[in-house]
GROMACS .gro file of C-alpha atoms in nm:
model
  231
    1UNK     CA    1  11.488  12.326   8.976
    2UNK     CA    2  11.601  12.173   8.647
    3UNK     CA    3  11.743  12.407   8.390
    4UNK     CA    4  11.590  12.431   8.042
    5UNK     CA    5  11.891  12.248   7.900
    6UNK     CA    6  11.860  11.967   8.155
    7UNK     CA    7  11.495  11.917   8.067
    8UNK     CA    8  11.580  11.921   7.696
    9UNK     CA    9  11.849  11.656   7.735
   10UNK     CA   10  11.632  11.448   7.970
   11UNK     CA   11  11.353  11.443   7.714
   12UNK     CA   12  11.592  11.356   7.428
   13UNK     CA   13  11.746  11.073   7.637
   14UNK     CA   14  11.401  10.931   7.708
   15UNK     CA   15  11.320  10.895   7.341
   16UNK     CA   16  11.678  10.784   7.259
   17UNK     CA   17  11.643  10.486   7.498
   18UNK     CA   18  11.300  10.399   7.358
   19UNK     CA   19  11.437  10.397   7.003
   20UNK     CA   20  11.706  10.151   7.118
   21UNK     CA   21  11.432   9.920   7.249
   22UNK     CA   22  11.453  10.002   7.617
   23UNK     CA   23  11.192  10.064   7.888
   24UNK     CA   24  11.294  10.387   8.059
   25UNK     CA   25  11.203  10.599   8.361
   26UNK     CA   26  11.356  10.897   8.527
   27UNK     CA   27  11.459  10.959   8.891
   28UNK     CA   28  11.467  10.610   9.037
   29UNK     CA   29  11.564  10.593   9.405
   30UNK     CA   30  11.804  10.310   9.485
   31UNK     CA   31  11.820  10.106   9.806
   32UNK     CA   32  12.106  10.100  10.057
   33UNK     CA   33  12.193  10.469  10.021
   34UNK     CA   34  12.286  10.423   9.653
   35UNK     CA   35  12.131  10.754   9.564
   36UNK     CA   36  11.893  10.837   9.279
   37UNK     CA   37  11.953  10.735   8.922
   38UNK     CA   38  11.870  11.026   8.686
   39UNK     CA   39  11.753  10.795   8.410
   40UNK     CA   40  11.729  10.415   8.427
   41UNK     CA   41  11.665  10.193   8.125
   42UNK     CA   42  11.600   9.821   8.108
   43UNK     CA   43  11.683   9.624   7.792
   44UNK     CA   44  11.555   9.270   7.749
   45UNK     CA   45  11.825   9.043   7.609
   46UNK     CA   46  11.808   8.667   7.543
   47UNK     CA   47  11.766   8.500   7.886
   48UNK     CA   48  11.855   8.814   8.079
   49UNK     CA   49  11.794   9.179   8.143
   50UNK     CA   50  12.046   9.457   8.089
   51UNK     CA   51  12.031   9.769   8.306
   52UNK     CA   52  12.178  10.104   8.197
   53UNK     CA   53  12.215  10.404   8.426
   54UNK     CA   54  12.249  10.759   8.299
   55UNK     CA   55  12.372  11.060   8.499
   56UNK     CA   56  12.295  11.399   8.338
   57UNK     CA   57  12.539  11.686   8.391
   58UNK     CA   58  12.517  12.023   8.221
   59UNK     CA   59  12.778  12.233   8.400
   60UNK     CA   60  13.131  12.181   8.521
   61UNK     CA   61  13.029  12.258   8.879
   62UNK     CA   62  12.758  11.994   8.853
   63UNK     CA   63  13.004  11.740   8.714
   64UNK     CA   64  13.250  11.795   8.998
   65UNK     CA   65  12.991  11.825   9.275
   66UNK     CA   66  12.999  11.591   9.575
   67UNK     CA   67  12.654  11.450   9.491
   68UNK     CA   68  12.651  11.071   9.485
   69UNK     CA   69  12.673  10.909   9.139
   70UNK     CA   70  12.429  10.622   9.116
   71UNK     CA   71  12.616  10.405   8.866
   72UNK     CA   72  12.463  10.075   8.975
   73UNK     CA   73  12.379   9.920   8.637
   74UNK     CA   74  12.546   9.684   8.395
   75UNK     CA   75  12.640   9.980   8.179
   76UNK     CA   76  12.669  10.331   8.313
   77UNK     CA   77  12.691  10.660   8.129
   78UNK     CA   78  12.751  11.030   8.183
   79UNK     CA   79  12.518  11.232   7.957
   80UNK     CA   80  12.686  11.568   7.878
   81UNK     CA   81  12.667  11.863   7.639
   82UNK     CA   82  12.954  11.858   7.390
   83UNK     CA   83  13.122  12.168   7.531
   84UNK     CA   84  13.123  12.019   7.885
   85UNK     CA   85  13.259  11.687   7.763
   86UNK     CA   86  13.562  11.861   7.614
   87UNK     CA   87  13.637  12.013   7.955
   88UNK     CA   88  13.594  11.704   8.177
   89UNK     CA   89  13.671  11.402   7.956
   90UNK     CA   90  14.006  11.338   8.127
   91UNK     CA   91  13.833  11.291   8.462
   92UNK     CA   92  13.578  11.031   8.351
   93UNK     CA   93  13.650  10.685   8.495
   94UNK     CA   94  13.750  10.421   8.241
   95UNK     CA   95  13.446  10.199   8.310
   96UNK     CA   96  13.194  10.482   8.257
   97UNK     CA   97  13.065  10.563   7.909
   98UNK     CA   98  12.966  10.901   7.775
   99UNK     CA   99  12.671  11.008   7.567
  100UNK     CA  100  12.721  11.358   7.414
  101UNK     CA  101  12.412  11.559   7.345
  102UNK     CA  102  12.380  11.731   7.010
  103UNK     CA  103  12.078  11.951   6.938
  104UNK     CA  104  11.934  11.934   6.590
  105UNK     CA  105  12.038  12.211   6.352
  106UNK     CA  106  11.727  12.204   6.135
  107UNK     CA  107  11.479  12.486   6.120
  108UNK     CA  108  11.217  12.526   6.388
  109UNK     CA  109  10.947  12.411   6.143
  110UNK     CA  110  11.113  12.075   6.119
  111UNK     CA  111  11.227  12.025   6.477
  112UNK     CA  112  10.889  12.104   6.628
  113UNK     CA  113  10.756  11.788   6.465
  114UNK     CA  114  11.023  11.573   6.628
  115UNK     CA  115  10.976  11.416   6.973
  116UNK     CA  116  11.294  11.582   7.100
  117UNK     CA  117  11.519  11.876   7.013
  118UNK     CA  118  11.836  11.669   6.976
  119UNK     CA  119  12.004  11.329   6.990
  120UNK     CA  120  12.328  11.167   7.110
  121UNK     CA  121  12.648  11.012   6.993
  122UNK     CA  122  12.854  10.764   7.200
  123UNK     CA  123  13.174  10.952   7.275
  124UNK     CA  124  13.299  10.676   7.503
  125UNK     CA  125  13.181  10.320   7.548
  126UNK     CA  126  13.123  10.184   7.898
  127UNK     CA  127  13.262   9.860   8.036
  128UNK     CA  128  13.015   9.598   8.152
  129UNK     CA  129  12.989   9.564   8.531
  130UNK     CA  130  12.801   9.354   8.779
  131UNK     CA  131  12.495   9.519   8.936
  132UNK     CA  132  12.574   9.703   9.257
  133UNK     CA  133  12.226   9.628   9.396
  134UNK     CA  134  12.026   9.308   9.391
  135UNK     CA  135  11.832   9.280   9.067
  136UNK     CA  136  11.512   9.205   9.251
  137UNK     CA  137  11.543   9.531   9.446
  138UNK     CA  138  11.638   9.715   9.126
  139UNK     CA  139  11.330   9.577   8.948
  140UNK     CA  140  11.104   9.677   9.238
  141UNK     CA  141  11.233  10.035   9.241
  142UNK     CA  142  11.203  10.048   8.863
  143UNK     CA  143  10.842   9.934   8.868
  144UNK     CA  144  10.755  10.173   9.150
  145UNK     CA  145  10.895  10.464   8.950
  146UNK     CA  146  10.698  10.356   8.639
  147UNK     CA  147  10.380  10.344   8.854
  148UNK     CA  148  10.460  10.692   8.983
  149UNK     CA  149  10.476  10.824   8.624
  150UNK     CA  150  10.148  10.647   8.535
  151UNK     CA  151   9.982  10.820   8.828
  152UNK     CA  152  10.113  11.156   8.711
  153UNK     CA  153   9.984  11.090   8.360
  154UNK     CA  154   9.643  10.988   8.490
  155UNK     CA  155   9.623  11.305   8.704
  156UNK     CA  156   9.700  11.518   8.398
  157UNK     CA  157   9.443  11.327   8.193
  158UNK     CA  158   9.167  11.324   8.457
  159UNK     CA  159   9.229  11.671   8.589
  160UNK     CA  160   9.072  11.758   8.920
  161UNK     CA  161   8.836  11.459   8.898
  162UNK     CA  162   9.130  11.238   9.000
  163UNK     CA  163   9.140  11.403   9.346
  164UNK     CA  164   8.887  11.373   9.629
  165UNK     CA  165   8.685  11.679   9.731
  166UNK     CA  166   8.872  11.685  10.062
  167UNK     CA  167   9.210  11.703   9.879
  168UNK     CA  168   9.088  11.986   9.655
  169UNK     CA  169   8.951  12.172   9.956
  170UNK     CA  170   9.280  12.140  10.143
  171UNK     CA  171   9.476  12.264   9.841
  172UNK     CA  172   9.249  12.563   9.801
  173UNK     CA  173   9.292  12.644  10.170
  174UNK     CA  174   9.667  12.615  10.133
  175UNK     CA  175   9.658  12.868   9.850
  176UNK     CA  176   9.445  13.110  10.052
  177UNK     CA  177   9.730  13.360  10.081
  178UNK     CA  178   9.861  13.321   9.724
  179UNK     CA  179   9.815  13.642   9.529
  180UNK     CA  180   9.760  13.664   9.158
  181UNK     CA  181   9.967  13.953   9.018
  182UNK     CA  182   9.682  14.039   8.777
  183UNK     CA  183   9.401  14.018   9.035
  184UNK     CA  184   9.337  14.192   9.364
  185UNK     CA  185   9.175  13.883   9.514
  186UNK     CA  186   9.352  13.558   9.591
  187UNK     CA  187   9.282  13.225   9.423
  188UNK     CA  188   9.063  13.095   9.703
  189UNK     CA  189   8.837  13.401   9.699
  190UNK     CA  190   8.817  13.388   9.320
  191UNK     CA  191   8.717  13.021   9.342
  192UNK     CA  192   8.440  13.100   9.590
  193UNK     CA  193   8.316  13.382   9.370
  194UNK     CA  194   8.316  13.154   9.067
  195UNK     CA  195   8.120  12.888   9.258
  196UNK     CA  196   7.867  13.148   9.364
  197UNK     CA  197   7.834  13.288   9.015
  198UNK     CA  198   7.788  12.940   8.871
  199UNK     CA  199   7.528  12.864   9.135
  200UNK     CA  200   7.334  13.181   9.062
  201UNK     CA  201   7.339  13.109   8.689
  202UNK     CA  202   7.214  12.756   8.758
  203UNK     CA  203   6.931  12.889   8.973
  204UNK     CA  204   6.836  13.142   8.709
  205UNK     CA  205   6.820  12.863   8.446
  206UNK     CA  206   6.609  12.653   8.678
  207UNK     CA  207   6.372  12.945   8.747
  208UNK     CA  208   6.338  13.015   8.377
  209UNK     CA  209   6.254  12.650   8.312
  210UNK     CA  210   5.994  12.655   8.590
  211UNK     CA  211   5.834  12.968   8.448
  212UNK     CA  212   5.807  12.797   8.110
  213UNK     CA  213   5.648  12.491   8.270
  214UNK     CA  214   5.402  12.705   8.462
  215UNK     CA  215   5.304  12.899   8.151
  216UNK     CA  216   5.251  12.572   7.958
  217UNK     CA  217   5.035  12.422   8.235
  218UNK     CA  218   4.821  12.737   8.257
  219UNK     CA  219   4.765  12.724   7.883
  220UNK     CA  220   4.658  12.363   7.905
  221UNK     CA  221   4.419  12.441   8.192
  222UNK     CA  222   4.255  12.720   7.998
  223UNK     CA  223   4.203  12.498   7.696
  224UNK     CA  224   4.044  12.219   7.900
  225UNK     CA  225   3.801  12.449   8.096
  226UNK     CA  226   3.433  12.362   8.013
  227UNK     CA  227   3.246  12.608   7.792
  228UNK     CA  228   3.010  12.825   7.991
  229UNK     CA  229   2.635  12.777   7.899
  230UNK     CA  230   2.475  13.035   7.676
  231UNK     CA  231   2.206  13.264   7.835
   0.00000   0.00000   0.00000
């Protein structure tokens, strides 16, 4: 699970790269056991593309962990909180750059209108390197990750209509045992009850409409009945 600070930095980095003119996506899996790039940005330069890789670290233990660093781009950066940078700067390789995260100091009324809660300054510039994976493979992985994010966005936009009935049914069955702390019944049972309640309400509305139609037709029949002859 990502910490709140990690999510905050990740969001700020996304908008930071966009402001610089890049196309950016998070969590891009590399080929040939090169790991996963936390954030990958592509910048279009005259007659070429420039790839920048960003590795986010928020704790000292995270920085010194044995997890593979996917620095496969032309320019590669650590993205660190300022306090962490002060502790680990001596152990950063000479070819790797550093972006230091700085949260905005303005009031909440101002910052809530901004796309992110902070920005970055370049504490250390990276050296340009040759790509460590073939650019065609890098482009394919980049596009696949962009497509993944589009699918997520469409699912959020379309809601449950994006999923087939079978998928929804399987998910409801999977949650059969999940308990809501505020309800005695589980989600599946509540769903069934809601469906039944909605069905009953629909039938009641249909019955009411039929009663109105029947009453209208009876009135029309009475009006059209021939007048009985006088005795």
